[in-house]
XYZ file of C-alpha atoms in Angstrom:
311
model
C 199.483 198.901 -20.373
C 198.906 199.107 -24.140
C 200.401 202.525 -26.415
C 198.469 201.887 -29.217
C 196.772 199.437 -31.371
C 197.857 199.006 -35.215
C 195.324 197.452 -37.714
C 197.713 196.159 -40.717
C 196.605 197.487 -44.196
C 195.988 194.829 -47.258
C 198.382 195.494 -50.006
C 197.981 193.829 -53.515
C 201.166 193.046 -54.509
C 200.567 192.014 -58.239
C 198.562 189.333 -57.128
C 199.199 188.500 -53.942
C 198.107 190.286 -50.754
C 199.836 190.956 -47.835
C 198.708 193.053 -44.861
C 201.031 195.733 -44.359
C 201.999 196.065 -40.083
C 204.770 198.401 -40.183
C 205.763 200.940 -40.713
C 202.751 203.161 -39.213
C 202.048 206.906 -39.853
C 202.604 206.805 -35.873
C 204.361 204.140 -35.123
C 207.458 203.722 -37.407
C 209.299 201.220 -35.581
C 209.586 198.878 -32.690
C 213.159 198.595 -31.543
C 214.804 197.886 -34.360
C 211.916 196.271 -36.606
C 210.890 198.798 -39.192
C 209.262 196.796 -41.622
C 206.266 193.574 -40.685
C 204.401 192.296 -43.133
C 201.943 189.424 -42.696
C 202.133 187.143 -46.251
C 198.880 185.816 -46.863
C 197.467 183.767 -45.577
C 196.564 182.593 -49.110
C 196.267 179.587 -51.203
C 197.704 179.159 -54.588
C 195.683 177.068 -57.170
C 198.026 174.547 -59.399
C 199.693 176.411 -62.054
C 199.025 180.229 -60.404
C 201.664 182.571 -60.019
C 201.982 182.421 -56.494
C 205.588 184.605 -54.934
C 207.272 186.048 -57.877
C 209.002 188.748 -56.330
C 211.891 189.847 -59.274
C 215.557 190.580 -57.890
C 215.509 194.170 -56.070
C 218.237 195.476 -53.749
C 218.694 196.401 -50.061
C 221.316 198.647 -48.170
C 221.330 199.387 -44.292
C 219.232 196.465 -42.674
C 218.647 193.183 -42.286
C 215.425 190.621 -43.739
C 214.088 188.446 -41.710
C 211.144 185.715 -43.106
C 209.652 183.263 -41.256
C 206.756 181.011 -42.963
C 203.657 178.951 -41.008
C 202.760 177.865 -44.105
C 204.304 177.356 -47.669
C 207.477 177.350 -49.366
C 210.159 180.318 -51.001
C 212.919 180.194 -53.110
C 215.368 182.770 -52.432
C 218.396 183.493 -54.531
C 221.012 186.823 -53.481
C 223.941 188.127 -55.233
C 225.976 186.528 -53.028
C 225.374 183.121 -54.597
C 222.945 181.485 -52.189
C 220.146 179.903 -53.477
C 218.160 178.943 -50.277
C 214.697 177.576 -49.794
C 212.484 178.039 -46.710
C 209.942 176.415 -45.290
C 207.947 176.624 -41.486
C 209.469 176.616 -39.015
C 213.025 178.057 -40.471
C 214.353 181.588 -40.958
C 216.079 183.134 -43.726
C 218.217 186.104 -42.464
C 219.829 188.297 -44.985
C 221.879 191.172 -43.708
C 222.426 193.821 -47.209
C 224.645 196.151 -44.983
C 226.174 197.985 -47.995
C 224.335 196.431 -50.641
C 222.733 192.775 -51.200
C 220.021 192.134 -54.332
C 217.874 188.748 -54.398
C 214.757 187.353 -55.420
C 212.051 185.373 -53.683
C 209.758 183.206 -55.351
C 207.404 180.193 -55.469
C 209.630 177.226 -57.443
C 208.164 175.808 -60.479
C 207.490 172.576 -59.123
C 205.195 173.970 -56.063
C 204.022 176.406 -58.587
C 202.492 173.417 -60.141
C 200.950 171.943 -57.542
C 199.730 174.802 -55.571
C 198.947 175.093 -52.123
C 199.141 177.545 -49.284
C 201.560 180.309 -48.111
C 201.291 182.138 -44.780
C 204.068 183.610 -42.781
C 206.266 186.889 -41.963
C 208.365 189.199 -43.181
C 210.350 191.363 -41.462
C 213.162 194.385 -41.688
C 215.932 194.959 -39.335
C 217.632 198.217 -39.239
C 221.230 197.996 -38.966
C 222.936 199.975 -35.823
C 225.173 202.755 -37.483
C 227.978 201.261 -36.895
C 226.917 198.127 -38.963
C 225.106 199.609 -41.807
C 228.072 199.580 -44.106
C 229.278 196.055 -43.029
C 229.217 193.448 -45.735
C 226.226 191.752 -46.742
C 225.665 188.173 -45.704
C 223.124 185.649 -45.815
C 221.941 182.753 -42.760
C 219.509 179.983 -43.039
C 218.905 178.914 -39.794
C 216.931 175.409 -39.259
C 214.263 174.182 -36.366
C 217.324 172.570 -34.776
C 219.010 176.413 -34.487
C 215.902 177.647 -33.216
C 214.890 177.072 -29.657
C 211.293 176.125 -28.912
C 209.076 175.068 -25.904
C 205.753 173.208 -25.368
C 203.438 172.601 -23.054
C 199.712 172.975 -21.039
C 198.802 173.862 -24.531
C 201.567 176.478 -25.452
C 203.883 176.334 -28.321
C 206.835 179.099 -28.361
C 209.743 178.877 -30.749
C 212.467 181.814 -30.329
C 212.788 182.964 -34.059
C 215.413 185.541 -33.549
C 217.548 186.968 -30.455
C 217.315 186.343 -26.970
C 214.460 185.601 -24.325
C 213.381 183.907 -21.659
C 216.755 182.917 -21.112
C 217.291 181.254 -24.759
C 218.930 182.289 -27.516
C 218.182 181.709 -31.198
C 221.014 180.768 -33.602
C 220.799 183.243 -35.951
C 223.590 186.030 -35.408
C 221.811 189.643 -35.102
C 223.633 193.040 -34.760
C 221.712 194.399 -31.989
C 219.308 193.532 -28.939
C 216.146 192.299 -29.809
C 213.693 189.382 -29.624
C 211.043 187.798 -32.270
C 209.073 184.939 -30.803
C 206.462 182.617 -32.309
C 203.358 181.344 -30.228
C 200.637 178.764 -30.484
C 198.483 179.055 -28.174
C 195.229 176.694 -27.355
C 191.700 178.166 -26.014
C 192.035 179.651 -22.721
C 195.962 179.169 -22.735
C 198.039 181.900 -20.339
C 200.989 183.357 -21.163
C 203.217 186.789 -21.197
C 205.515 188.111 -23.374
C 209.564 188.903 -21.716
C 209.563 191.595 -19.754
C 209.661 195.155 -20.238
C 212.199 198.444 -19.216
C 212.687 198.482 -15.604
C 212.471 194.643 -15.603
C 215.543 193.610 -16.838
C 214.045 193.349 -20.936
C 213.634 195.611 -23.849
C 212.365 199.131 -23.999
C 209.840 198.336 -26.917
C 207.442 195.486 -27.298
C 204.129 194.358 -29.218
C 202.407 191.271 -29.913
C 201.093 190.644 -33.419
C 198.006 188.275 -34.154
C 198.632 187.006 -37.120
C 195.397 184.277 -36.448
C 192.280 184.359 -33.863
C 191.968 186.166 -31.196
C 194.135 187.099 -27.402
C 192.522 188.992 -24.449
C 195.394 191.617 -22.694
C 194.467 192.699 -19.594
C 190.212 193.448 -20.469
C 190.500 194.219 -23.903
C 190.054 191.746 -26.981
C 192.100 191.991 -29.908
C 192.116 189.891 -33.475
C 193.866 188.008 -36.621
C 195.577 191.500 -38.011
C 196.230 193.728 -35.346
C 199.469 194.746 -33.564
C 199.433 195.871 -30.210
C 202.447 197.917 -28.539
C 202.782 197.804 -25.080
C 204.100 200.472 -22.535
C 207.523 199.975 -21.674
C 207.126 198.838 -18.225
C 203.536 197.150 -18.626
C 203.847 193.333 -17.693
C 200.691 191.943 -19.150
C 199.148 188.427 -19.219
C 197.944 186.958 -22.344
C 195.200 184.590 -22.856
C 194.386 182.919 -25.857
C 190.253 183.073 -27.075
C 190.281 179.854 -29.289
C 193.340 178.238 -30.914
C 195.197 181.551 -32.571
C 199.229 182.724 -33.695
C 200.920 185.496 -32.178
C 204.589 186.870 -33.105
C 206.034 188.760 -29.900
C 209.024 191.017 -31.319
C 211.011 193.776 -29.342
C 214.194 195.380 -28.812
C 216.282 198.514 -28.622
C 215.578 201.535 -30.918
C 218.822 201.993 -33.080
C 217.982 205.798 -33.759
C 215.837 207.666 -36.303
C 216.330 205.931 -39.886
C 215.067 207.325 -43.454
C 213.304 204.754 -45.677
C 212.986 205.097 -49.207
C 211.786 202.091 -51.103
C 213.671 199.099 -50.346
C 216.469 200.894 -48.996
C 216.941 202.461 -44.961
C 219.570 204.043 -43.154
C 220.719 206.978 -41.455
C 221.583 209.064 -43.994
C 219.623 210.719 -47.039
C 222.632 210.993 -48.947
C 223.786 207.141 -49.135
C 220.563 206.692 -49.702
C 220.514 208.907 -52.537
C 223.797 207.045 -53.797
C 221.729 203.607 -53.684
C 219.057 204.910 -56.076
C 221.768 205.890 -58.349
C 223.589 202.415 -57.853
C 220.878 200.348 -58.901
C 220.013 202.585 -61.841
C 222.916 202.425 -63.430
C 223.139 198.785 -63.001
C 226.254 198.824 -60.692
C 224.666 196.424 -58.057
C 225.170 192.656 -59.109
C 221.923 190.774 -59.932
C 221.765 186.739 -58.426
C 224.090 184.656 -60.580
C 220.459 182.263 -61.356
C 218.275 185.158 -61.708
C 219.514 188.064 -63.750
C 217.448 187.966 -66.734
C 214.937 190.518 -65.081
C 214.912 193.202 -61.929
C 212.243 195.863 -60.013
C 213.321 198.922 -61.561
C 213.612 201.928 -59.501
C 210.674 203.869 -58.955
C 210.975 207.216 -59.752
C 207.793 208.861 -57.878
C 208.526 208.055 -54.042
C 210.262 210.238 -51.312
C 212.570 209.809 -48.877
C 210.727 209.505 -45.284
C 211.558 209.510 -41.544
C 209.896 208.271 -38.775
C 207.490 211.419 -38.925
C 206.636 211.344 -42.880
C 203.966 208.891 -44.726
C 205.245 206.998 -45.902
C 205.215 205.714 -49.864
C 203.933 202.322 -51.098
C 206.669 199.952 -53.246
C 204.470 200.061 -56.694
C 205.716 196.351 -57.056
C 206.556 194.248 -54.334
C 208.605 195.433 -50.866
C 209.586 192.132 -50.108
């Protein structure tokens, strides 16, 4: 019933920590998700830095990021300056290029307090990796949700259990959002063979979920068999993400940059080195340079950690 079990990794990303889910040495990608991380959780004392990610570029995917806790500012050069708070997604498609920022605005800077939530990549089918970029904020109202006998399930992304979110994706998948009381039954939508997606898992992002007779905990992402059709039950109050979908084919990741092909890869590095990808109209007095030491990888290679942020 269960492929394998991923423990995420805590990265120090000048300051702040995240705990880095995907992509695995193993495990590069589940349908079309090749990037999780798990922001925080963390809290921010009044006047700390907090999220000051500086503007970097994207080609070939999509970012998703969803927040339990907290507060970003996100500005693209496209001209959106967008905040986000729980229960919303921001969903930024680069396609062909996109640079933005995300960071904690001065005001909540000053007063501090918690951040806790998810980040995601998307890779882009082939036929949409070259599309131009675009940006969505999609409210609670977009965003279908369910509660009750002590579940809470909001669809963040794509469609299940016969729902569909509001934010416009370029290829099947799913990317759910559970609370879950003690003792609380549930499963996640079902698998090839059943009518669902060939690739699942279910992230804990906080306590603790029995599947089938094992126990797992707050950091751990377990993939499930194609055609397994587990239940879930909650051990104490604890958050799960449930994501899924179809694989898109074999992608190359270098940095923040993914697609199908080394060589437009190769062509982004140069781009943004030579300053020919536009920096957000109300933040372009500083960037993430490129980083010269890391490697193109596949789904088979290590893969190389972003020296300053990946977000």
């Amino acid at each position: 019933m269960i492929e394998m079990v991923i423990d995420a990794r805590r990265k120090d990303l000048g300051g702040f920590e995240v705990g880095r889910v995907l992509p695995f040495h193993s495990r590069r990608m589940i349908g079309p998700f090749i990037f999780l991380d798990h922001m925080g959780p963390a809290e921010f004392a009044p006047g700390a830095e907090a999220i000051n990610v500086r503007p970097h570029p994207h080609i070939g995917l999509s970012t998703l990021t969803y927040l339990f806790e907290g507060e970003i500012l996100h500005r693209d050069s496209l001209g959106y300056t967008q905040h986000i708070r729980p229960g919303e997604v921001n969903w930024m498609t680069a396609g062909k290029g996109i640079v933005h920022s995300e960071r904690t605005d001065p005001l909540k800077r000053a007063q501090g307090g918690p951040m806790n939530g998810m980040q995601a990549w998307i890779a882009l089918p082939i036929e949409a990796e070259e599309t131009d970029p675009s940006f969505q904020h999609i409210g609670e109202d977009g965003l279908p949700a369910y509660e009750n006998g002590g579940l809470f399930a909001r669809l963040v992304a794509g469609e299940a259990y016969g729902a569909k979110a509001g934010v416009q994706v370029s290829s099947p998948l799913f990317y759910v959002h559970w609370e879950l009381q003690d003792g609380v039954r549930t499963a996640p939508p079902p698998g090839k063979g059943a009518g669902g997606m060939s690739e699942r898992a279910l992230y804990v992002a906080k306590g603790s979920i029995e599947v089938g007779d094992r126990t797992f905990h707050e950091g751990q992402l377990i993939v499930l068999e194609s055609t397994a059709a587990p239940t879930v039950r909650s051990i104490g109050p604890s958050t799960v993400m449930v994501l899924g979908g179809e694989p898109v084919g074999e992608r190359h990741i270098w940095w923040n940059f993914v697609h199908s092909s080394r060589a437009r890869i190769e062509q982004a590095k140069e781009d943004w080195k030579a300053g020919r990808m536009t920096l957000p109209t109300e933040d372009d007095h500083e960037f993430i340079p490129l980083p010269e030491d890391a490697a193109v990888t596949t789904r088979s290679d290590p893969v190389p950690q972003p020296p300053t942020s990946a977000a």
